[in-house]
PDB file of C-alpha atoms and ligand atoms in Angstrom:
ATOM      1  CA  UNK K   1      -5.216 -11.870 -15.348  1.00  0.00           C
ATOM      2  CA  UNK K   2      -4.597  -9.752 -12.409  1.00  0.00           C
ATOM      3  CA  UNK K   3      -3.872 -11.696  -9.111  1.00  0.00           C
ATOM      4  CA  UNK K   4      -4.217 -10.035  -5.713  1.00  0.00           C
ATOM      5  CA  UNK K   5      -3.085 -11.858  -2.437  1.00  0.00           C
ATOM      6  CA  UNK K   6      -3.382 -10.772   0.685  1.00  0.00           C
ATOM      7  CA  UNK K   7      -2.332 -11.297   4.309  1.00  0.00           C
ATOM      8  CA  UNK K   8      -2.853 -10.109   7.432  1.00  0.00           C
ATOM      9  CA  UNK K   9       0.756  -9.355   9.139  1.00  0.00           C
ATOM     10  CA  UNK K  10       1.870  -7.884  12.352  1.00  0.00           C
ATOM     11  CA  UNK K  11       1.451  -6.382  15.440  1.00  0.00           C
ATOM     12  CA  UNK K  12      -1.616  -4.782  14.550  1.00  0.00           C
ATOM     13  CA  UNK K  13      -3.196  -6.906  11.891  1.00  0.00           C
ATOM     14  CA  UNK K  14      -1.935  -4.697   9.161  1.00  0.00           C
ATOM     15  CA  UNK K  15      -3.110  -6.081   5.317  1.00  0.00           C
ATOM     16  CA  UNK K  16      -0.205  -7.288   3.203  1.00  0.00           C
ATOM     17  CA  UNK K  17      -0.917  -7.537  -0.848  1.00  0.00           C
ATOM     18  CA  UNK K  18       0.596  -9.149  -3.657  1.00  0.00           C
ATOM     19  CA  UNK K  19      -0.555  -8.137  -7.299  1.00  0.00           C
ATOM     20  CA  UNK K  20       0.538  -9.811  -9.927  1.00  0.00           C
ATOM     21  CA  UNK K  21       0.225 -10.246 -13.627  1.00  0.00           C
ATOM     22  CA  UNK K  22      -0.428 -14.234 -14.412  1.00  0.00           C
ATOM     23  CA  UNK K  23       0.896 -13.767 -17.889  1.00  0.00           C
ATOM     24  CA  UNK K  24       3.884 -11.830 -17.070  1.00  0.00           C
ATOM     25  CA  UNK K  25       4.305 -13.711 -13.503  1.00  0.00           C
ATOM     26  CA  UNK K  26       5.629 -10.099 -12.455  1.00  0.00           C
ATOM     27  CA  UNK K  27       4.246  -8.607  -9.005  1.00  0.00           C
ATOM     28  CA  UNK K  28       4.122  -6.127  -6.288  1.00  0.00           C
ATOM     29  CA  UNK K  29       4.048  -6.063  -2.834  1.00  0.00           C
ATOM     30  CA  UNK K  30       2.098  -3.677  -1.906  1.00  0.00           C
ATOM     31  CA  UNK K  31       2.822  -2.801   2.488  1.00  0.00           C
ATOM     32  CA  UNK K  32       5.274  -5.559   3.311  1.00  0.00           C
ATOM     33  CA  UNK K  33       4.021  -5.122   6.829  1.00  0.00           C
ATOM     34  CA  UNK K  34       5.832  -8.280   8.929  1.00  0.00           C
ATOM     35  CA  UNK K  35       7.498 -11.561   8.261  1.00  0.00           C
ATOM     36  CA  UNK K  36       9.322 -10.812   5.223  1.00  0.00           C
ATOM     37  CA  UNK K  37      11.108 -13.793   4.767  1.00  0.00           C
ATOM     38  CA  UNK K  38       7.649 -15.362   4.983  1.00  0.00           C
ATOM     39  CA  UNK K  39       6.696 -12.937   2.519  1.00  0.00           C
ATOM     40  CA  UNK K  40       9.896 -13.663   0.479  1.00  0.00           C
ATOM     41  CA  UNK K  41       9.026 -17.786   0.469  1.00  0.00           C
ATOM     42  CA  UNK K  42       5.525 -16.802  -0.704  1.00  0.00           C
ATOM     43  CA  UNK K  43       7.011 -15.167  -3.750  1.00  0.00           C
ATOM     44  CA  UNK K  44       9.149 -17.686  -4.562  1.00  0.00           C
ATOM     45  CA  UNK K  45       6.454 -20.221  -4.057  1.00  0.00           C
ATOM     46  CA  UNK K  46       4.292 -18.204  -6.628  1.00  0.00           C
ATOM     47  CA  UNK K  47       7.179 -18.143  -9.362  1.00  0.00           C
ATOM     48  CA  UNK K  48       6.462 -14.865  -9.212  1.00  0.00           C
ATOM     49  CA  UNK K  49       9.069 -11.984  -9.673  1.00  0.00           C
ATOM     50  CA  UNK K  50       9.311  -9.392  -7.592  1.00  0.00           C
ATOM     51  CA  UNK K  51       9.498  -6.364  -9.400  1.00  0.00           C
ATOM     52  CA  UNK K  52       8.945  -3.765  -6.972  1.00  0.00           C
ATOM     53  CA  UNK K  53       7.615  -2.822  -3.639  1.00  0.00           C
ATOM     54  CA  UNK K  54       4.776  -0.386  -3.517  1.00  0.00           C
ATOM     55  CA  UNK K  55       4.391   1.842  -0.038  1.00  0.00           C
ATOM     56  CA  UNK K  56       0.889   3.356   0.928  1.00  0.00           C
ATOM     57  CA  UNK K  57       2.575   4.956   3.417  1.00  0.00           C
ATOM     58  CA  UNK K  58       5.498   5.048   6.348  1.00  0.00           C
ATOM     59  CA  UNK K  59       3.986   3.636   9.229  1.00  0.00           C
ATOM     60  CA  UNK K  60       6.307   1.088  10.776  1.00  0.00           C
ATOM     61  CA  UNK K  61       3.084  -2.015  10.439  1.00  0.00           C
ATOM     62  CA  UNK K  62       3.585  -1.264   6.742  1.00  0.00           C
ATOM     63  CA  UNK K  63       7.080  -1.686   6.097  1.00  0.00           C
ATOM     64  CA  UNK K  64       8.317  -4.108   9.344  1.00  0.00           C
ATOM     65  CA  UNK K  65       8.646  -7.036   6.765  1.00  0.00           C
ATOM     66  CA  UNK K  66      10.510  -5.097   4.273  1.00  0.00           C
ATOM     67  CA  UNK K  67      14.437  -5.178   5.590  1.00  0.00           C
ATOM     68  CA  UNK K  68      13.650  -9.221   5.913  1.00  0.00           C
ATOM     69  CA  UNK K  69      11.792  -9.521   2.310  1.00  0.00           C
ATOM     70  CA  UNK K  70      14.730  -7.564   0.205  1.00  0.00           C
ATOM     71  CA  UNK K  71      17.605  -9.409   2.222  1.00  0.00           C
ATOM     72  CA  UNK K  72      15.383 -12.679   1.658  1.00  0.00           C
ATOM     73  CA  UNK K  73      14.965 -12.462  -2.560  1.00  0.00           C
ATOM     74  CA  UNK K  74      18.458 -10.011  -3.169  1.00  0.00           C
ATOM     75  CA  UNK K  75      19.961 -12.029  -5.419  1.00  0.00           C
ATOM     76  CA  UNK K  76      16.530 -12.619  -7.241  1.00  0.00           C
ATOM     77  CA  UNK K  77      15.428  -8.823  -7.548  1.00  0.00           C
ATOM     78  CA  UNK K  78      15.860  -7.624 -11.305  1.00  0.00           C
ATOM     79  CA  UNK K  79      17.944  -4.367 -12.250  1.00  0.00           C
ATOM     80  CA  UNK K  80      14.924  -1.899 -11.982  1.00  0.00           C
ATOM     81  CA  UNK K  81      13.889  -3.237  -9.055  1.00  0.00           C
ATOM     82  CA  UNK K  82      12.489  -0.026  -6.457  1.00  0.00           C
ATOM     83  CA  UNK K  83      11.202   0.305  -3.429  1.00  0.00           C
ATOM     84  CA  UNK K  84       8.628   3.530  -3.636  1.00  0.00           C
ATOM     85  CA  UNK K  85       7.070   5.806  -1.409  1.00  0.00           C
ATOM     86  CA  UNK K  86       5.312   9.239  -1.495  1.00  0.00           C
ATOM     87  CA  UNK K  87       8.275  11.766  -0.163  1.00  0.00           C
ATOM     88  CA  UNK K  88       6.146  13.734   2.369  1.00  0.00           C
ATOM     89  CA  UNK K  89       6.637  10.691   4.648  1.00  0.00           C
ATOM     90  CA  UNK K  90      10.078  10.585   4.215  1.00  0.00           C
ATOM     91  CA  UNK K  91      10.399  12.725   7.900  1.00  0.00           C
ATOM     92  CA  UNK K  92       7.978   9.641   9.273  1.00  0.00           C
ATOM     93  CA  UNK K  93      10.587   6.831   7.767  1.00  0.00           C
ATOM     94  CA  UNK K  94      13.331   8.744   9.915  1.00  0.00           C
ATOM     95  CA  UNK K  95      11.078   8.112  12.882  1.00  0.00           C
ATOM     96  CA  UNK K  96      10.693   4.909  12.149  1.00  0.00           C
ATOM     97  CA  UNK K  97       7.209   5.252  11.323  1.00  0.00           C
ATOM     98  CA  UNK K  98       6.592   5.482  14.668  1.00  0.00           C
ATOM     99  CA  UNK K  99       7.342   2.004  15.924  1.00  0.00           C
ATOM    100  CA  UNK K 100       9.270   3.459  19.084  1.00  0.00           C
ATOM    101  CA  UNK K 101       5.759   5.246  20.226  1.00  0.00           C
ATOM    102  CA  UNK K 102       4.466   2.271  19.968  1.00  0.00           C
ATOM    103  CA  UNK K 103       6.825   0.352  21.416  1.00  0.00           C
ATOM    104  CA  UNK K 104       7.694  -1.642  18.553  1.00  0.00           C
ATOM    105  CA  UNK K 105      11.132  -3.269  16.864  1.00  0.00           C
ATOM    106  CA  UNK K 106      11.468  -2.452  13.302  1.00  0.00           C
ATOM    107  CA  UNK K 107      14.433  -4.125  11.441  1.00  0.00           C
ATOM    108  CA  UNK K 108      15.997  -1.132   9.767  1.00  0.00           C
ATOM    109  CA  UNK K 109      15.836  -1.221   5.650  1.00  0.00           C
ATOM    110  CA  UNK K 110      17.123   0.422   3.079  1.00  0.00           C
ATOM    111  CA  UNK K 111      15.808   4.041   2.236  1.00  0.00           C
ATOM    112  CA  UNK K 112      13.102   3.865  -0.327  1.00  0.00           C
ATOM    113  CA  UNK K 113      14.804   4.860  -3.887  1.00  0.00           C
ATOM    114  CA  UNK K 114      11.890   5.810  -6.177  1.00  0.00           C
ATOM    115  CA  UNK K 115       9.703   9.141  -4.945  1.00  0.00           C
ATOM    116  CA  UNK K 116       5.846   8.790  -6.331  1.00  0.00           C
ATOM    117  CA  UNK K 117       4.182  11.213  -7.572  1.00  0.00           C
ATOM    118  CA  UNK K 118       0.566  12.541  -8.171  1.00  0.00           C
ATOM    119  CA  UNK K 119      -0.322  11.235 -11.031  1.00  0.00           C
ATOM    120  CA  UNK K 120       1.803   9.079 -12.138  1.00  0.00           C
ATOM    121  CA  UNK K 121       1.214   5.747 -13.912  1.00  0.00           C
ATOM    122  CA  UNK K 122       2.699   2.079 -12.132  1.00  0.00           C
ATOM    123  CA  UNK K 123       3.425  -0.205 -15.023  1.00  0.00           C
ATOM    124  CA  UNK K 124       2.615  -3.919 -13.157  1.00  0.00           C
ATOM    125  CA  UNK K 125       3.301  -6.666 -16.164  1.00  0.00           C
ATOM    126  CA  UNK K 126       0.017  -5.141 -18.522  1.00  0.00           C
ATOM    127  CA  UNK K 127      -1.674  -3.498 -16.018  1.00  0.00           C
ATOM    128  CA  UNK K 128      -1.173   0.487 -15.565  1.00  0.00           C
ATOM    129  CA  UNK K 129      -1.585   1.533 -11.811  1.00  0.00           C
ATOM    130  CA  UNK K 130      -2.374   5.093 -11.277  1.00  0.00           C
ATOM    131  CA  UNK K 131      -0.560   6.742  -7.921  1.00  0.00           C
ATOM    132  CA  UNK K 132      -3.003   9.262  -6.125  1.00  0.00           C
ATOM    133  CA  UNK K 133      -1.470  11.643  -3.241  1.00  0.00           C
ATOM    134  CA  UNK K 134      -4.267  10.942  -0.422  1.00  0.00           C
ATOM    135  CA  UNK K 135      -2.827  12.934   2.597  1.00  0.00           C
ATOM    136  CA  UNK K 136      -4.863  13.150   5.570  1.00  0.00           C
ATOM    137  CA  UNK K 137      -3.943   9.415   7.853  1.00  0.00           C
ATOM    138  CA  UNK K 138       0.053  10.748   6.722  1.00  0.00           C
ATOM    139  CA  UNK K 139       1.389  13.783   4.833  1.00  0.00           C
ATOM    140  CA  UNK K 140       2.929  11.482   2.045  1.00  0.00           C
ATOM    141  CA  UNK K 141      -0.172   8.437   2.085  1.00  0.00           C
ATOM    142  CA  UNK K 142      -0.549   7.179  -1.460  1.00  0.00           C
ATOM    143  CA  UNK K 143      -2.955   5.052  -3.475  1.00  0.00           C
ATOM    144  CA  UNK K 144      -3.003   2.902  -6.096  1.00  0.00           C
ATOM    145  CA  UNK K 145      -5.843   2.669  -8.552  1.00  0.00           C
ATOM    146  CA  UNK K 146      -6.117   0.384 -11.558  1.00  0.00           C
ATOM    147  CA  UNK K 147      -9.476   1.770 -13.405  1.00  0.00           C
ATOM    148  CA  UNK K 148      -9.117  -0.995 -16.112  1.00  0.00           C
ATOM    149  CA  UNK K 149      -9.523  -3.831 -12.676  1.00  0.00           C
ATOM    150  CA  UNK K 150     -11.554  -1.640 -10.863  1.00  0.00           C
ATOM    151  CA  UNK K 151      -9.378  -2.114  -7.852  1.00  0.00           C
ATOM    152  CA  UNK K 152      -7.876   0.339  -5.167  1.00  0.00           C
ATOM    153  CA  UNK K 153      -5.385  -0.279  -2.528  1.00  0.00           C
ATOM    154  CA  UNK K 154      -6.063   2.342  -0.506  1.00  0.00           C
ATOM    155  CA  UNK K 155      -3.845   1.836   2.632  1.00  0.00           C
ATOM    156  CA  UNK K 156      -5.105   3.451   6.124  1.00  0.00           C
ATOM    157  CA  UNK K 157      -7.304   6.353   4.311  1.00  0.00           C
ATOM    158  CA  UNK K 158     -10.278   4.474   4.387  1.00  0.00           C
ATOM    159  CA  UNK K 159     -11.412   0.731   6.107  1.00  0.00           C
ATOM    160  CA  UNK K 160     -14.591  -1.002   5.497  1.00  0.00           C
ATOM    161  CA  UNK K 161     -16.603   1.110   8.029  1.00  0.00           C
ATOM    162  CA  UNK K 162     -14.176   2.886   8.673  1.00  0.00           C
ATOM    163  CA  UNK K 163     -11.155   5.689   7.812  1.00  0.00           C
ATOM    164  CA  UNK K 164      -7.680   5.767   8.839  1.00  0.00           C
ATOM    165  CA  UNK K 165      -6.833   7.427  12.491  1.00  0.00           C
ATOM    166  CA  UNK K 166      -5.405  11.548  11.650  1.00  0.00           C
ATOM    167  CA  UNK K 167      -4.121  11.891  15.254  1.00  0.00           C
ATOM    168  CA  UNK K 168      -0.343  10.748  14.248  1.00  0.00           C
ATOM    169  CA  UNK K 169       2.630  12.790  12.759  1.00  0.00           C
ATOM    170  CA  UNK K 170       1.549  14.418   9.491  1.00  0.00           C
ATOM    171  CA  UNK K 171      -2.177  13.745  10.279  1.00  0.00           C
ATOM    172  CA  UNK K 172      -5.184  15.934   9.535  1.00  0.00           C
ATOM    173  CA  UNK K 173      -9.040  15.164   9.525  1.00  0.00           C
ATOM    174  CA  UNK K 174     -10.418  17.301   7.225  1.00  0.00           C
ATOM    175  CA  UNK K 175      -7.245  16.368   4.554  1.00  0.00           C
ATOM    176  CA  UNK K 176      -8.335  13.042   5.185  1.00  0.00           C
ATOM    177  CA  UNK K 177     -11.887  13.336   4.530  1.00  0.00           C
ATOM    178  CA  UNK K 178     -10.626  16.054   1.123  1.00  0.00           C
ATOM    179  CA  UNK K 179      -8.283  12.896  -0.372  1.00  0.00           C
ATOM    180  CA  UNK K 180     -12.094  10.184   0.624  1.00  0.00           C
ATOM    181  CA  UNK K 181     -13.599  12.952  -1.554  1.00  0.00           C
ATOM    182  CA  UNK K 182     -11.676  13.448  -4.152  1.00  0.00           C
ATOM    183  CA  UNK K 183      -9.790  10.002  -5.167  1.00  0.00           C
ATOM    184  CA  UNK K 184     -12.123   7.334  -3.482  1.00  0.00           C
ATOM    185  CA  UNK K 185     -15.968   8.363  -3.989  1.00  0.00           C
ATOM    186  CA  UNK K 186     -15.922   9.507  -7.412  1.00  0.00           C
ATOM    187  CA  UNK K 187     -14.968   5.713  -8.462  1.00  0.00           C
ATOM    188  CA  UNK K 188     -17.312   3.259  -9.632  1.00  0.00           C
ATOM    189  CA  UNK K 189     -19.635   1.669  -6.973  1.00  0.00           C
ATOM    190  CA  UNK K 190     -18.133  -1.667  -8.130  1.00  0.00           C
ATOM    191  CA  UNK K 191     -14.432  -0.820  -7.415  1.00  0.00           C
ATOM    192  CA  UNK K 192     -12.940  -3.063  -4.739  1.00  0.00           C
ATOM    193  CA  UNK K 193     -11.092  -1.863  -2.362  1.00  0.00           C
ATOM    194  CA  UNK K 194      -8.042  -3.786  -0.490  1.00  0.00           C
ATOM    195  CA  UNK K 195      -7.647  -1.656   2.347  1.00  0.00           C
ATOM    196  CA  UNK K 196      -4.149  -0.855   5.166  1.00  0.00           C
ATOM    197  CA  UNK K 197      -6.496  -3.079   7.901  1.00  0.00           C
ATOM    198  CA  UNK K 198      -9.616  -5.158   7.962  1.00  0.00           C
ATOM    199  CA  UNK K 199     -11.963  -7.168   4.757  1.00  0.00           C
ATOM    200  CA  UNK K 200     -12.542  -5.905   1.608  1.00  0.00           C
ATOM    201  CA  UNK K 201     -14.584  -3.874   0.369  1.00  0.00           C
ATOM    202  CA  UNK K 202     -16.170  -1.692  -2.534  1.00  0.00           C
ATOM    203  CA  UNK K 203     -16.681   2.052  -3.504  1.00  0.00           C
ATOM    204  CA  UNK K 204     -20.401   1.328  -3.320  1.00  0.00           C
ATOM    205  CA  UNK K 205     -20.724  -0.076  -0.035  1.00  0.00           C
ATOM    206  CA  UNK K 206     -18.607   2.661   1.861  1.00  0.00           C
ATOM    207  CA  UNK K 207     -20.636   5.191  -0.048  1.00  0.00           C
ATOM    208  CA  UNK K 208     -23.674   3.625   1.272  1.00  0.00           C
ATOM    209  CA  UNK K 209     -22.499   1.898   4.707  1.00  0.00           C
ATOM    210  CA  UNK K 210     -19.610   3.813   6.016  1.00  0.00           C
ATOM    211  CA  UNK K 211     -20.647   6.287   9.152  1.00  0.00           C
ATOM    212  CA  UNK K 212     -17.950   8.398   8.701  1.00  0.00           C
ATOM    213  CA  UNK K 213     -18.848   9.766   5.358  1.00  0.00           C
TER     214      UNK K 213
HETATM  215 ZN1   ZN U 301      -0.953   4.059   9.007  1.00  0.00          ZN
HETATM  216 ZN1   ZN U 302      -1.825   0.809   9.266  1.00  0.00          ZN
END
């Protein structure tokens, strides 16, 4: 069975997500967004074994916790262990992901080490995750799709009732609205999505309910 978590971390209520694979007991944390070593104790509480952190994207409320988190569970982290992220944002990471515009402290981590790429397939215990190149809320936002679970985290590119702001660095509406298009509406109505901010939701009802598309 596929287990998702989720909590809601941070300075601006940013959604952080475990998935992980009961059978396997590996997982992901998908946006470590605050509180790693909360995050960290969480794991460890699970029995779970952290076997890489996924990044939608490099706002700073996505990765705040992560410095905290991989200092936390170090000696616990396997070989193959990666942190990845899509490598358009890489010139937002250098920024921070913004956290001085805002005003923010970010602990400073380690550089992500695995580059995602259209297309390509997340192997999470015996579940295959499929990486999608959204750009539009960031040049380098990525989702993650598992069509076997019907599930989609899909970051900041869309909310329940809403999308994901395109007035930052790297930010376009009309991308953003091509990447809703192309990766998010064609899936079925029953797909849930764990969104960057704010409750869950499916395909269906944003297709229906959201007045933005
Ligand atoms: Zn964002
Ligand atoms: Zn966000």
């Amino acid at each position: 069975m596929l287990e998702i978590q989720g909590w809601v971390l941070g300075p601006v209520a940013t959604n952080t997500y475990l998935a992980g694979d009961l059978e396997t007991k590996q997982a992901v944390i998908i946006d470590p967004a605050w509180d790693g070593a909360r995050l960290a104790g969480e794991i460890r509480a699970g029995g779970w074994q952290l076997a890489a952190v996924w990044l939608t994207h490099a706002h700073f409320d996505h990765f705040g916790g992560l410095a905290d988190l991989l200092n936390e569970l170090d000696s616990e982290l396997p070989e193959d262990f990666y942190v990845g992220m899509h490598p358009k944002d890489t010139p937002l990471w250098k920024v921070r992901g913004g956290a001085v515009m805002f005003g923010v402290q970010v602990k400073k981590a380690p550089r992500p080490n695995h580059d995602f790429q259209e297309g390509e397939i997340l192997r999470l215990g015996g579940y295959d995750f499929v990486v999608h190149h959204a750009p539009g809320h960031s040049a380098g936002h990525v989702i993650f799709h598992c069509p076997e679970e019907k599930v989609l985290f899909s970051g900041d590119v869309i909310f329940n009732q809403g999308i994901g702001r395109t007035d930052l660095l790297g930010g376009s509406y009309q991308t953003l609205m091509d990447s809703i298009q192309k990766w998010v509406l064609p899936l079925p109505d029953e797909t849930v999505i764990y969104s960057g901010h704010g409750p869950v939701t499916t395909v269906g009802d944003e297709r229906e309910n959201n007045p933005f598309l």
